[in-house]
Amino acid sequence: MTPVYFSFTSAFTLGLTGLAFHRTHLMSALLCLEGMMLSLFMALALWMLQLETTAFSAAPILLLAFSACEASAGLALLVATARTHGTDQLQALSLLQC
């Protein structure tokens, strides 16, 4: 495995472990998701450069657009949660509470 692939893989796994272990605040979960999406974008862009074809050249831009939509939806949920519950802690978000 080349050092470039190792760095992208380690960045993705660090984001995944951060998402799995640091689940106290919604903002930290959103930041870990953004780190994972950024590492996927960079790996996909590098892969498209290595293929030297124009067939899938729009794939990294499409992934980046979906990542921006995911970030805006996550921030909207963060604001709505902070307004209704008064905190962004994930323990306060329970489906059993009204």
CSV table of C-alpha atoms in Angstrom, one decimal:
chain,number,residue,atom,x,y,z
A,1,MET,CA,0.0,0.0,0.0
A,2,THR,CA,1.4,3.3,-1.0
A,3,PRO,CA,1.7,6.1,1.6
A,4,VAL,CA,-1.0,8.1,-0.2
A,5,TYR,CA,-3.5,5.3,0.0
A,6,PHE,CA,-2.5,4.7,3.6
A,7,SER,CA,-3.1,8.3,4.5
A,8,PHE,CA,-6.5,8.3,2.9
A,9,THR,CA,-7.4,5.0,4.6
A,10,SER,CA,-6.2,6.2,8.0
A,11,ALA,CA,-8.1,9.5,7.6
A,12,PHE,CA,-11.3,7.6,6.9
A,13,THR,CA,-10.8,5.1,9.7
A,14,LEU,CA,-10.0,8.0,12.1
A,15,GLY,CA,-13.3,9.7,11.2
A,16,LEU,CA,-15.1,6.4,11.6
A,17,THR,CA,-13.7,5.7,15.0
A,18,GLY,CA,-14.3,9.3,16.1
A,19,LEU,CA,-17.9,8.8,15.0
A,20,ALA,CA,-18.2,5.6,16.9
A,21,PHE,CA,-16.5,6.7,20.2
A,22,HIS,CA,-17.2,10.4,20.5
A,23,ARG,CA,-21.0,10.3,20.5
A,24,THR,CA,-21.7,12.9,23.2
A,25,HIS,CA,-22.4,15.9,21.0
A,26,LEU,CA,-24.1,16.2,17.6
A,27,MET,CA,-21.5,18.7,16.4
A,28,SER,CA,-18.6,16.2,16.9
A,29,ALA,CA,-20.5,13.5,15.1
A,30,LEU,CA,-21.1,15.9,12.2
A,31,LEU,CA,-17.4,16.9,12.1
A,32,CYS,CA,-16.4,13.2,12.0
A,33,LEU,CA,-18.9,12.6,9.1
A,34,GLU,CA,-17.4,15.6,7.2
A,35,GLY,CA,-13.9,14.2,7.7
A,36,MET,CA,-14.9,10.9,6.3
A,37,MET,CA,-16.6,12.5,3.3
A,38,LEU,CA,-13.5,14.7,2.7
A,39,SER,CA,-11.2,11.7,2.7
A,40,LEU,CA,-13.5,9.9,0.3
A,41,PHE,CA,-13.5,12.9,-2.0
A,42,MET,CA,-9.8,13.1,-2.1
A,43,ALA,CA,-9.4,9.4,-2.6
A,44,LEU,CA,-12.0,9.4,-5.4
A,45,ALA,CA,-10.3,12.5,-7.1
A,46,LEU,CA,-6.9,10.8,-6.9
A,47,TRP,CA,-8.4,7.6,-8.4
A,48,MET,CA,-9.9,9.5,-11.3
A,49,LEU,CA,-6.5,11.2,-12.0
A,50,GLN,CA,-4.9,7.8,-12.1
A,51,LEU,CA,-7.4,6.3,-14.5
A,52,GLU,CA,-6.8,9.1,-17.0
A,53,THR,CA,-10.3,8.8,-18.4
A,54,THR,CA,-13.1,11.3,-18.7
A,55,ALA,CA,-16.0,8.8,-18.2
A,56,PHE,CA,-16.2,9.2,-14.5
A,57,SER,CA,-14.6,12.6,-14.1
A,58,ALA,CA,-17.8,14.2,-12.6
A,59,ALA,CA,-17.9,11.6,-9.7
A,60,PRO,CA,-15.7,13.6,-7.3
A,61,ILE,CA,-17.8,16.8,-7.9
A,62,LEU,CA,-21.0,14.9,-7.4
A,63,LEU,CA,-19.7,13.4,-4.1
A,64,LEU,CA,-18.7,16.9,-3.0
A,65,ALA,CA,-22.2,18.2,-3.8
A,66,PHE,CA,-23.8,15.4,-1.8
A,67,SER,CA,-21.4,16.2,1.0
A,68,ALA,CA,-22.4,19.8,1.0
A,69,CYS,CA,-26.1,18.8,1.1
A,70,GLU,CA,-25.4,16.4,4.0
A,71,ALA,CA,-23.5,19.2,5.9
A,72,SER,CA,-26.4,21.7,5.5
A,73,ALA,CA,-29.0,19.2,6.5
A,74,GLY,CA,-26.9,18.2,9.6
A,75,LEU,CA,-26.4,21.9,10.6
A,76,ALA,CA,-30.2,22.5,10.2
A,77,LEU,CA,-30.9,19.5,12.5
A,78,LEU,CA,-28.3,20.8,14.9
A,79,VAL,CA,-30.0,24.2,15.1
A,80,ALA,CA,-33.4,22.6,15.4
A,81,THR,CA,-32.2,20.3,18.2
A,82,ALA,CA,-30.5,23.2,20.1
A,83,ARG,CA,-33.7,25.2,19.9
A,84,THR,CA,-36.1,22.5,21.1
A,85,HIS,CA,-33.9,20.7,23.6
A,86,GLY,CA,-31.5,23.4,24.6
A,87,THR,CA,-28.5,21.3,24.0
A,88,ASP,CA,-26.7,19.4,21.3
A,89,GLN,CA,-26.0,16.3,23.3
A,90,LEU,CA,-27.1,13.1,21.7
A,91,GLN,CA,-28.3,11.7,25.0
A,92,ALA,CA,-31.1,14.2,25.0
A,93,LEU,CA,-32.4,13.0,21.7
A,94,SER,CA,-34.7,10.1,22.5
A,95,LEU,CA,-37.7,9.0,20.4
A,96,LEU,CA,-39.5,7.9,23.6
A,97,GLN,CA,-39.7,11.5,24.8
A,98,CYS,CA,-42.2,14.0,23.4
